[in-house]
Coordinates of C-alpha atoms in Angstrom, one line a residue:
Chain A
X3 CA 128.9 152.7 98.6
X4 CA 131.6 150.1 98.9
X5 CA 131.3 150.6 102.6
X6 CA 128.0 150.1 102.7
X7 CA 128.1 146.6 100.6
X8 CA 130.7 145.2 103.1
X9 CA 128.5 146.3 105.9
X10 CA 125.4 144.2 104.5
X11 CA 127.4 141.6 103.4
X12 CA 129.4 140.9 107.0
X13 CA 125.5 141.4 108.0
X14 CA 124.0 138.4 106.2
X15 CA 127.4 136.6 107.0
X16 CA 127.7 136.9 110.7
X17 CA 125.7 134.1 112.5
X18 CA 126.6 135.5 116.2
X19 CA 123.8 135.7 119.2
X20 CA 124.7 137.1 121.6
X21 CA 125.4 140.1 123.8
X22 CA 128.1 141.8 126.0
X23 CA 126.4 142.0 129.8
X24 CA 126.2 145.6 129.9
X25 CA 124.7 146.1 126.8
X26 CA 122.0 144.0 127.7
X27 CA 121.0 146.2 130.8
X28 CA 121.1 149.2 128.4
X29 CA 119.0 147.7 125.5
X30 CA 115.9 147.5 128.0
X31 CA 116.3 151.1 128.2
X32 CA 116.5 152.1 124.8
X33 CA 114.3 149.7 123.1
X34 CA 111.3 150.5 125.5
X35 CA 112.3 154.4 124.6
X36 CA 112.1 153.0 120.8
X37 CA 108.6 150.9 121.0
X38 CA 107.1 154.1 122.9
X39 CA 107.6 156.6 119.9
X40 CA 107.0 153.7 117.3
X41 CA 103.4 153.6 119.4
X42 CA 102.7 156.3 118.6
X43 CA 103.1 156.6 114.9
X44 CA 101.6 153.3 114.9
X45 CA 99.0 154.1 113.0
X46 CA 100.5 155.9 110.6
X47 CA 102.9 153.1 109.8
X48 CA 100.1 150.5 109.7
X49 CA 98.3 153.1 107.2
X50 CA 101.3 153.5 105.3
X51 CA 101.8 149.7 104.7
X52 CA 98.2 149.9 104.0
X53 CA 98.2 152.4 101.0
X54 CA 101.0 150.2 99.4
X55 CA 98.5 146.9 99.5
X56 CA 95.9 149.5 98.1
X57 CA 97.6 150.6 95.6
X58 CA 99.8 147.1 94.6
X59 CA 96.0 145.4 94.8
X60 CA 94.9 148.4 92.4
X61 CA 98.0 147.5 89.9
X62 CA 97.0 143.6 90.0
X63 CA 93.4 144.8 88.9
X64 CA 94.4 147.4 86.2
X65 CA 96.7 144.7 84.7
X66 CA 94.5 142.0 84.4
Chain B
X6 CA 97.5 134.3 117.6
X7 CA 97.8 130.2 116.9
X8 CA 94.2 129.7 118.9
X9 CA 91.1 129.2 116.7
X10 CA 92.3 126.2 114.5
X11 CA 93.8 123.4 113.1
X12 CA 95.9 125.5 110.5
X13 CA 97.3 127.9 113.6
X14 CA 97.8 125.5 116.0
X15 CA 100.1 123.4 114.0
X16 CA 101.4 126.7 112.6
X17 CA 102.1 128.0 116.4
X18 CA 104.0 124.3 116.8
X19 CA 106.4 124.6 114.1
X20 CA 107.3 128.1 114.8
X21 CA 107.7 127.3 118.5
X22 CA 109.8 124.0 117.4
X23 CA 111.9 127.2 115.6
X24 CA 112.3 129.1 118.3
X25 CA 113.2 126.3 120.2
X26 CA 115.9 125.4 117.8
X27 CA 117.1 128.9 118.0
X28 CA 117.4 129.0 121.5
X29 CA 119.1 125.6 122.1
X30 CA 121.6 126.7 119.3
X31 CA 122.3 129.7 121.0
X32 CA 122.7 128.3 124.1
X33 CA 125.2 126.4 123.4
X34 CA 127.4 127.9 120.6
X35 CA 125.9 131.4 121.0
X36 CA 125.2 131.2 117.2
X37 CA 121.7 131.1 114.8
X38 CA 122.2 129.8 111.9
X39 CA 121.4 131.2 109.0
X40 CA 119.5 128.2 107.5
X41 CA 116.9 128.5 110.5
X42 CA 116.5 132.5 110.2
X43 CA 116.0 131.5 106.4
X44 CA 113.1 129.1 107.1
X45 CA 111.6 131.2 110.0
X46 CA 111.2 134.2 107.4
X47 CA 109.7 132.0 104.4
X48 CA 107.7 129.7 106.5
X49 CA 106.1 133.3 108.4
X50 CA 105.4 134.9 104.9
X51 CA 103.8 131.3 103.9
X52 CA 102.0 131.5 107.2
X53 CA 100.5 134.8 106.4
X54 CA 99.5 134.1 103.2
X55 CA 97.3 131.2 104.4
X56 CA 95.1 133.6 106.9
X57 CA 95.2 136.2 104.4
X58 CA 95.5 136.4 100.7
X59 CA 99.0 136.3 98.7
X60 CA 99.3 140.2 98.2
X61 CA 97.9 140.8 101.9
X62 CA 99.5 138.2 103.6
X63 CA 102.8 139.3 102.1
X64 CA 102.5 142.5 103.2
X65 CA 101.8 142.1 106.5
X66 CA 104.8 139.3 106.6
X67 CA 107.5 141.9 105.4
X68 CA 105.9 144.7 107.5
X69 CA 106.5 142.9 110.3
X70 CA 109.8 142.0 109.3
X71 CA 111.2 145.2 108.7
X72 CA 109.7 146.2 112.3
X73 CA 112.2 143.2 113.6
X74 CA 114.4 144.8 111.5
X75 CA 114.0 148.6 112.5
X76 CA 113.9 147.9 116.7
X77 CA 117.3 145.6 116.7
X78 CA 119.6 146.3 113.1
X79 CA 121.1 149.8 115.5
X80 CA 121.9 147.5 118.3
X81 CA 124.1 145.6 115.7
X82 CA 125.6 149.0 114.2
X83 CA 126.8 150.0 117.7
X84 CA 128.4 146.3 118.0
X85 CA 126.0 145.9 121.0
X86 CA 123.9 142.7 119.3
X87 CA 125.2 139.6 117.0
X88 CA 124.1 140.0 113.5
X89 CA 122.3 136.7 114.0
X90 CA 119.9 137.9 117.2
X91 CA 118.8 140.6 114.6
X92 CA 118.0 138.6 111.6
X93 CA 116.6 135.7 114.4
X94 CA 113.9 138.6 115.8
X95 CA 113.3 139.9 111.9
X96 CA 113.0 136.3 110.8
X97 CA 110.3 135.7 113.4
X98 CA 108.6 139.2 112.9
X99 CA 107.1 137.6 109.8
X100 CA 104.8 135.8 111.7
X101 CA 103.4 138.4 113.7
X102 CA 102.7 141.4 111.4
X103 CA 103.8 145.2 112.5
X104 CA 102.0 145.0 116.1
X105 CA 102.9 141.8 117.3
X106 CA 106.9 142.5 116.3
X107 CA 106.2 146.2 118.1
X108 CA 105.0 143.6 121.5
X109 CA 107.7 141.2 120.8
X110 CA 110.5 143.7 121.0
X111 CA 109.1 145.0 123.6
X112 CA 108.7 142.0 125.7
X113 CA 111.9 140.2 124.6
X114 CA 113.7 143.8 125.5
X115 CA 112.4 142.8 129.4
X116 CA 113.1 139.3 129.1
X117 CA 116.9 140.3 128.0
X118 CA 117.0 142.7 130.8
X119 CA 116.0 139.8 133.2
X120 CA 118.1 137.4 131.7
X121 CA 121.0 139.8 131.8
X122 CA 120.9 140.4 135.4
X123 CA 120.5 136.9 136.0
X124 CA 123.3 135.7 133.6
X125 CA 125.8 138.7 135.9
X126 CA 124.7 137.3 138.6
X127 CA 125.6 134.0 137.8
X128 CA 128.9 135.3 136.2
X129 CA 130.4 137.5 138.3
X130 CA 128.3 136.9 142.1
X131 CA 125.0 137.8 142.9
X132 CA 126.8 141.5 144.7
X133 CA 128.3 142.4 141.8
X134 CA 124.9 142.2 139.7
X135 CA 122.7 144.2 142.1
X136 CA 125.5 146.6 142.5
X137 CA 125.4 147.0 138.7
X138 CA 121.6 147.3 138.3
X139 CA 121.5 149.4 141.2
X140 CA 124.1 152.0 139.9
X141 CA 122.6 151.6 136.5
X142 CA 119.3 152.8 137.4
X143 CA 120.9 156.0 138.6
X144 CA 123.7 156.7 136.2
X145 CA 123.1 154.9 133.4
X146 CA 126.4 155.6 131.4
X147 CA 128.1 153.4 133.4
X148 CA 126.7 150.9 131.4
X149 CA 128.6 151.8 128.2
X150 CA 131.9 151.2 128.9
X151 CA 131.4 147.3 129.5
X152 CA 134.3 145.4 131.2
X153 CA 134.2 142.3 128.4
X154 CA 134.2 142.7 124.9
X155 CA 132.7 140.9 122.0
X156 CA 135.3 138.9 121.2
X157 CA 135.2 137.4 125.1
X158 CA 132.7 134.6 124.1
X159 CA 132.2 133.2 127.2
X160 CA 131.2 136.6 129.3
X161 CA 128.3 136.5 126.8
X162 CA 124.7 136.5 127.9
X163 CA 122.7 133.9 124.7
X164 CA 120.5 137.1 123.6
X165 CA 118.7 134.7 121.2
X166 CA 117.1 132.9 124.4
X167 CA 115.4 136.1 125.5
X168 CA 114.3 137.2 121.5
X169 CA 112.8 134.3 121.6
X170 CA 110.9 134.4 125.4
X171 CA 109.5 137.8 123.9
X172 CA 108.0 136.3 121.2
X173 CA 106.4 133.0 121.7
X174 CA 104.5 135.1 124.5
X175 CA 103.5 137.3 122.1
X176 CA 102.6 134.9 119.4
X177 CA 100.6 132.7 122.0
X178 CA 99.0 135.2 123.7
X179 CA 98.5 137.9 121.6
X180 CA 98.0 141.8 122.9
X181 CA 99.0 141.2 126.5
X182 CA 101.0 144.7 126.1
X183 CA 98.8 147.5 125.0
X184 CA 100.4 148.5 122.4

């Protein structure tokens, strides 16, 4: 758990961008790899977010 | 994505003016601040809730955000990326909902892989780069045991200029990727 704080916390405090040369060559690779498989569930992610507005929009109006 | 009217188009210029800020800063101290990642995230969400509603406009601001989020926070795990390219692209994703930050990636991924051949080329001769590329397409792994390291600031390629190719060409001219 502690691990995990300092993890986010040298996260929000790092400010560095940029990249080592060979890394940037095998980024291409993976990140295409990444945005193929993320295609495809694209729909069911753009559902999922869509059944939280549903049902968030549902809470406003059961509230009020 | 900015086309259409008054409100976009003078939304599209401030987040290009940025991006632009992002880049330059990169460029030459190979750091984003914080302070601009801050104000690219709010000023998406606020963007989003002016073409939608609140609750909508929201959501499709955060989606996109944790998208940003998703494609680049590994690359930072593995000590590949700066923490501040990552919150940059996340920051920026805000504008562009979950299918724009899925194009964005996608181009700025090419854009980095251009820039990075360029960027060796200019570093270590033009021989060395095409050797590299050329070896890389076949063995790949070679690729993983890099010959500078993170802490060799000025071996480093401004990953922050390419984030930011990707995704004014998306935000400008939206679905030229078919994804």
């Amino acid at each position: 758990m502690n691990r995990l704080a300092n993890l986010i916390r040298s996260f929000i405090k790092e400010q560095d961008g940029a990249v080592v040369t060979e890394y940037g060559l095998l980024i291409v690779v993976l990140v295409m790899g990444f945005i193929i498989a993320l295609a495809a569930f694209r729909t069911k992610i753009v559902n999922w977010f869509q059944n939280i507005g549903n049902n968030l929009q549902g809470l406003n109006s059961s509230s009020t | 994505m900015f086309a259409g009217s008054t409100f976009g188009l003078l939304a599209g210029v401030v987040f290009t003016t940025l991006l632009a800020c992002g880049c330059l800063s990169d460029l030459r101290t190979r750091r984003i601040p914080n302070q601009l990642v801050l104000a690219l995230g709010v000023l998406g969400l606020a963007y989003n809730c002016g073409v939608y509603d609140i609750s909508r406009g929201l959501l499709h601001g955060f989606a996109g955000m944790s998208i940003g989020l998703a494609v680049w926070l590994p690359f930072w795990l593995l000590g590949w990326l700066g923490a501040g390219d990552v919150k940059f692209f996340a920051g920026a994703s805000a504008w562009l909902g979950v299918s724009g930050a899925l194009q964005a990636a996608g181009a700025a991924a090419v854009a980095g892989g251009i820039l990075t051949i360029v960027w060796l080329g200019w570093e270590r001769g033009i021989r060395v780069a095409v050797e590299k590329s050329m070896i890389a397409m076949i063995h790949p792994k070679v690729l993983a045991s890099p010959s500078a390291t993170i802490a060799d600031r000025r071996r480093l390629v401004p990953y922050g200029f390419a984030l930011a190719v990707g995704l004014l060409a998306v935000a400008w001219f939206p679905s030229f990727l078919p994804l």
